[in-house]
């Protein structure tokens, strides 16, 4: 904790707070600490218990994802107050857990929109890697009905799922594009140069273009 405190930089807090995060540690330096520590499950648990955001992020980098029970992961998600902790927990830990599918189903239907956003994030992962059994038409129906008015983090996760369906499933691409164009979610999102806009129609078309270039090269 002392080492993390020594890395605090007010300039990074200003940057991070723009994204809803409340820590002031350079993430590259945080990753360097994790690389040095390697996997340490008990230390990871202790760091998570501090309720300090930088410590929680470090905990997620040095934990053993398959060592957590399903109920532990559920509790951790509900304790993940900031977007970065939430994102790392889902992507670095839950996705590698044997309980990922059960949690995906439970979280998807949760009344808390932040928890539900984790269910949508895991659903996007399945759209890309294991779409068999998913009701893609039902997902598009839900996105069409609810994405426009959804809270920010849930909206972002739903938009990602919309884009991935459009990218990965040619038979649903026209509808995905149509939904994106009509709802205009994230259409004006500020996007740095050389980055792809998160606006679903732009995102879909750009990734499909890259796939086609790769196939012909």
Short mmCIF file of C-alpha atoms in Angstrom, two decimals:
data_model
loop_
_atom_site.label_atom_id
_atom_site.label_comp_id
_atom_site.label_asym_id
_atom_site.label_seq_id
_atom_site.Cartn_x
_atom_site.Cartn_y
_atom_site.Cartn_z
CA UNK A 1 0.00 0.00 0.00
CA UNK A 2 2.91 2.33 0.73
CA UNK A 3 4.37 1.59 -2.69
CA UNK A 4 1.06 2.36 -4.36
CA UNK A 5 0.73 5.57 -2.37
CA UNK A 6 4.18 6.64 -3.54
CA UNK A 7 3.03 6.32 -7.16
CA UNK A 8 0.10 8.69 -6.75
CA UNK A 9 0.21 11.60 -9.17
CA UNK A 10 -2.46 14.36 -9.15
CA UNK A 11 -2.18 14.67 -12.93
CA UNK A 12 -3.27 11.06 -13.38
CA UNK A 13 -6.18 11.56 -10.95
CA UNK A 14 -7.41 14.40 -13.15
CA UNK A 15 -7.24 12.17 -16.24
CA UNK A 16 -8.85 9.20 -14.52
CA UNK A 17 -11.67 11.20 -12.96
CA UNK A 18 -12.84 12.16 -16.44
CA UNK A 19 -13.62 8.46 -16.90
CA UNK A 20 -15.27 8.02 -13.50
CA UNK A 21 -12.24 6.50 -11.77
CA UNK A 22 -10.91 7.74 -8.44
CA UNK A 23 -7.24 6.76 -8.38
CA UNK A 24 -4.07 8.60 -9.33
CA UNK A 25 -1.70 5.78 -10.24
CA UNK A 26 -0.24 5.35 -13.72
CA UNK A 27 -1.57 1.98 -14.91
CA UNK A 28 1.69 1.11 -16.68
CA UNK A 29 3.51 1.42 -13.36
CA UNK A 30 0.78 -0.62 -11.69
CA UNK A 31 1.28 -3.38 -14.25
CA UNK A 32 5.03 -3.31 -13.57
CA UNK A 33 4.37 -3.99 -9.88
CA UNK A 34 2.05 -6.86 -10.83
CA UNK A 35 4.69 -8.33 -13.13
CA UNK A 36 7.17 -8.30 -10.27
CA UNK A 37 4.74 -9.83 -7.75
CA UNK A 38 3.44 -12.49 -10.14
CA UNK A 39 0.39 -14.53 -9.04
CA UNK A 40 -0.33 -14.25 -5.33
CA UNK A 41 -3.92 -15.18 -4.53
CA UNK A 42 -3.86 -14.39 -0.80
CA UNK A 43 -2.19 -11.03 -1.33
CA UNK A 44 -4.78 -10.36 -4.01
CA UNK A 45 -7.59 -10.97 -1.53
CA UNK A 46 -5.94 -8.67 1.02
CA UNK A 47 -5.51 -5.90 -1.54
CA UNK A 48 -9.12 -6.21 -2.67
CA UNK A 49 -10.32 -5.93 0.94
CA UNK A 50 -8.68 -2.49 1.34
CA UNK A 51 -11.38 -0.84 -0.78
CA UNK A 52 -8.68 1.30 -2.40
CA UNK A 53 -9.14 1.50 -6.18
CA UNK A 54 -5.46 1.19 -7.11
CA UNK A 55 -5.13 -1.75 -4.71
CA UNK A 56 -8.19 -3.43 -6.22
CA UNK A 57 -6.75 -3.04 -9.72
CA UNK A 58 -3.47 -4.57 -8.59
CA UNK A 59 -5.41 -7.38 -6.90
CA UNK A 60 -7.06 -8.25 -10.21
CA UNK A 61 -3.69 -8.43 -11.96
CA UNK A 62 -2.10 -10.87 -9.47
CA UNK A 63 -5.08 -13.08 -8.61
CA UNK A 64 -5.81 -16.61 -9.75
CA UNK A 65 -9.19 -16.27 -11.55
CA UNK A 66 -10.20 -19.92 -11.21
CA UNK A 67 -9.75 -19.79 -7.43
CA UNK A 68 -12.82 -17.62 -6.85
CA UNK A 69 -16.23 -19.12 -6.14
CA UNK A 70 -19.25 -17.90 -8.07
CA UNK A 71 -20.68 -16.08 -5.04
CA UNK A 72 -17.34 -14.37 -4.44
CA UNK A 73 -17.26 -13.04 -7.98
CA UNK A 74 -20.83 -11.80 -7.64
CA UNK A 75 -19.93 -9.94 -4.43
CA UNK A 76 -16.79 -8.52 -6.00
CA UNK A 77 -18.72 -7.19 -8.98
CA UNK A 78 -21.16 -5.40 -6.69
CA UNK A 79 -18.21 -3.95 -4.77
CA UNK A 80 -16.51 -2.72 -7.97
CA UNK A 81 -17.51 0.92 -7.66
CA UNK A 82 -15.47 2.42 -10.50
CA UNK A 83 -15.57 1.65 -14.25
CA UNK A 84 -11.94 0.50 -14.47
CA UNK A 85 -12.24 -1.95 -11.56
CA UNK A 86 -15.51 -3.25 -13.02
CA UNK A 87 -13.98 -3.63 -16.49
CA UNK A 88 -10.84 -5.40 -15.28
CA UNK A 89 -12.82 -7.72 -13.02
CA UNK A 90 -15.04 -8.84 -15.89
CA UNK A 91 -12.30 -9.09 -18.51
CA UNK A 92 -9.32 -10.37 -16.51
CA UNK A 93 -11.06 -12.55 -13.95
CA UNK A 94 -14.70 -13.49 -14.67
CA UNK A 95 -14.09 -14.37 -18.32
CA UNK A 96 -11.45 -16.89 -17.18
CA UNK A 97 -13.67 -18.37 -14.49
CA UNK A 98 -15.54 -21.69 -14.84
CA UNK A 99 -18.59 -19.79 -13.54
CA UNK A 100 -18.61 -17.21 -16.32
CA UNK A 101 -21.68 -18.56 -18.13
CA UNK A 102 -23.80 -18.89 -15.00
CA UNK A 103 -22.86 -15.40 -13.93
CA UNK A 104 -23.55 -14.07 -17.43
CA UNK A 105 -27.12 -15.33 -17.24
CA UNK A 106 -27.70 -14.08 -13.69
CA UNK A 107 -26.16 -10.65 -14.25
CA UNK A 108 -27.86 -10.11 -17.59
CA UNK A 109 -31.24 -10.07 -15.85
CA UNK A 110 -30.14 -8.08 -12.78
CA UNK A 111 -32.12 -4.95 -11.90
CA UNK A 112 -28.91 -3.02 -11.16
CA UNK A 113 -27.86 -1.56 -14.53
CA UNK A 114 -24.16 -1.70 -13.61
CA UNK A 115 -24.43 -5.40 -12.79
CA UNK A 116 -26.51 -5.97 -15.92
CA UNK A 117 -23.78 -4.30 -17.97
CA UNK A 118 -21.42 -7.10 -16.90
CA UNK A 119 -23.94 -9.64 -18.19
CA UNK A 120 -24.03 -7.82 -21.52
CA UNK A 121 -20.22 -7.69 -21.65
CA UNK A 122 -20.04 -11.46 -21.17
CA UNK A 123 -22.74 -11.89 -23.80
CA UNK A 124 -20.65 -9.90 -26.28
CA UNK A 125 -17.80 -12.28 -25.55
CA UNK A 126 -20.04 -15.22 -26.43
CA UNK A 127 -21.23 -13.54 -29.63
CA UNK A 128 -17.61 -13.46 -30.76
CA UNK A 129 -16.31 -16.77 -29.42
CA UNK A 130 -19.25 -19.11 -28.79
CA UNK A 131 -22.54 -17.88 -30.29
CA UNK A 132 -24.21 -21.31 -30.41
CA UNK A 133 -27.37 -21.24 -28.33
CA UNK A 134 -27.62 -17.47 -28.07
CA UNK A 135 -30.89 -15.86 -29.13
CA UNK A 136 -29.36 -13.19 -31.35
CA UNK A 137 -32.74 -11.97 -32.58
CA UNK A 138 -33.87 -11.62 -28.97
CA UNK A 139 -30.70 -9.70 -28.14
CA UNK A 140 -31.31 -7.31 -31.03
CA UNK A 141 -34.92 -6.88 -29.89
CA UNK A 142 -33.73 -5.99 -26.37
CA UNK A 143 -31.12 -3.58 -27.71
CA UNK A 144 -33.62 -1.90 -29.99
CA UNK A 145 -36.10 -1.49 -27.14
CA UNK A 146 -33.80 -0.46 -24.33
CA UNK A 147 -30.40 0.85 -25.41
CA UNK A 148 -31.41 4.44 -26.17
CA UNK A 149 -32.59 5.15 -22.62
CA UNK A 150 -30.21 2.83 -20.74
CA UNK A 151 -27.80 4.30 -18.13
CA UNK A 152 -24.32 5.02 -19.47
CA UNK A 153 -22.44 1.83 -18.53
CA UNK A 154 -25.31 -0.45 -19.51
CA UNK A 155 -25.78 1.49 -22.73
CA UNK A 156 -22.10 1.08 -23.59
CA UNK A 157 -22.26 -2.68 -23.00
CA UNK A 158 -25.42 -3.05 -25.08
CA UNK A 159 -23.86 -1.01 -27.87
CA UNK A 160 -20.80 -3.27 -27.83
CA UNK A 161 -23.04 -6.32 -28.16
CA UNK A 162 -24.88 -4.67 -31.06
CA UNK A 163 -21.61 -3.98 -32.83
CA UNK A 164 -20.27 -7.49 -32.27
CA UNK A 165 -23.44 -9.05 -33.66
CA UNK A 166 -23.12 -6.85 -36.74
CA UNK A 167 -19.43 -7.68 -37.15
CA UNK A 168 -19.57 -11.41 -36.49
CA UNK A 169 -22.98 -12.43 -37.85
CA UNK A 170 -23.52 -11.39 -41.49
CA UNK A 171 -27.11 -12.62 -41.44
CA UNK A 172 -27.95 -10.02 -38.76
CA UNK A 173 -25.68 -7.25 -40.03
CA UNK A 174 -28.30 -5.22 -41.88
CA UNK A 175 -30.57 -5.11 -38.84
CA UNK A 176 -27.68 -4.23 -36.50
CA UNK A 177 -26.70 -1.37 -38.78
CA UNK A 178 -30.31 -0.20 -38.99
CA UNK A 179 -30.70 -0.20 -35.19
CA UNK A 180 -27.49 1.73 -34.76
CA UNK A 181 -28.41 4.32 -37.38
CA UNK A 182 -31.87 4.83 -35.94
CA UNK A 183 -30.91 5.06 -32.25
CA UNK A 184 -27.73 7.13 -32.87
CA UNK A 185 -26.23 5.98 -29.57
CA UNK A 186 -22.61 7.25 -29.23
CA UNK A 187 -22.83 8.87 -32.66
CA UNK A 188 -21.08 11.99 -31.39
CA UNK A 189 -18.69 10.25 -29.01
CA UNK A 190 -15.29 12.01 -29.15
CA UNK A 191 -12.87 9.61 -30.83
CA UNK A 192 -9.10 10.19 -31.01
CA UNK A 193 -7.40 10.14 -34.43
CA UNK A 194 -6.58 6.65 -35.71
CA UNK A 195 -9.19 5.09 -33.39
CA UNK A 196 -12.48 3.54 -34.48
CA UNK A 197 -15.64 5.29 -33.32
CA UNK A 198 -17.85 3.32 -30.89
CA UNK A 199 -20.88 4.38 -32.94
CA UNK A 200 -22.09 0.93 -33.99
CA UNK A 201 -22.57 1.51 -37.75
CA UNK A 202 -19.08 3.02 -38.09
CA UNK A 203 -17.58 0.30 -35.89
CA UNK A 204 -19.28 -2.52 -37.79
CA UNK A 205 -18.39 -1.23 -41.22
CA UNK A 206 -14.78 -0.59 -40.31
CA UNK A 207 -14.23 -4.04 -38.78
CA UNK A 208 -15.95 -5.78 -41.70
CA UNK A 209 -13.76 -3.79 -44.09
CA UNK A 210 -10.66 -5.00 -42.23
CA UNK A 211 -11.89 -8.59 -42.29
CA UNK A 212 -12.40 -8.38 -46.04
CA UNK A 213 -8.95 -6.88 -46.58
CA UNK A 214 -7.39 -9.61 -44.47
CA UNK A 215 -9.25 -12.30 -46.42
CA UNK A 216 -7.99 -11.00 -49.76
CA UNK A 217 -4.40 -10.31 -48.75
#
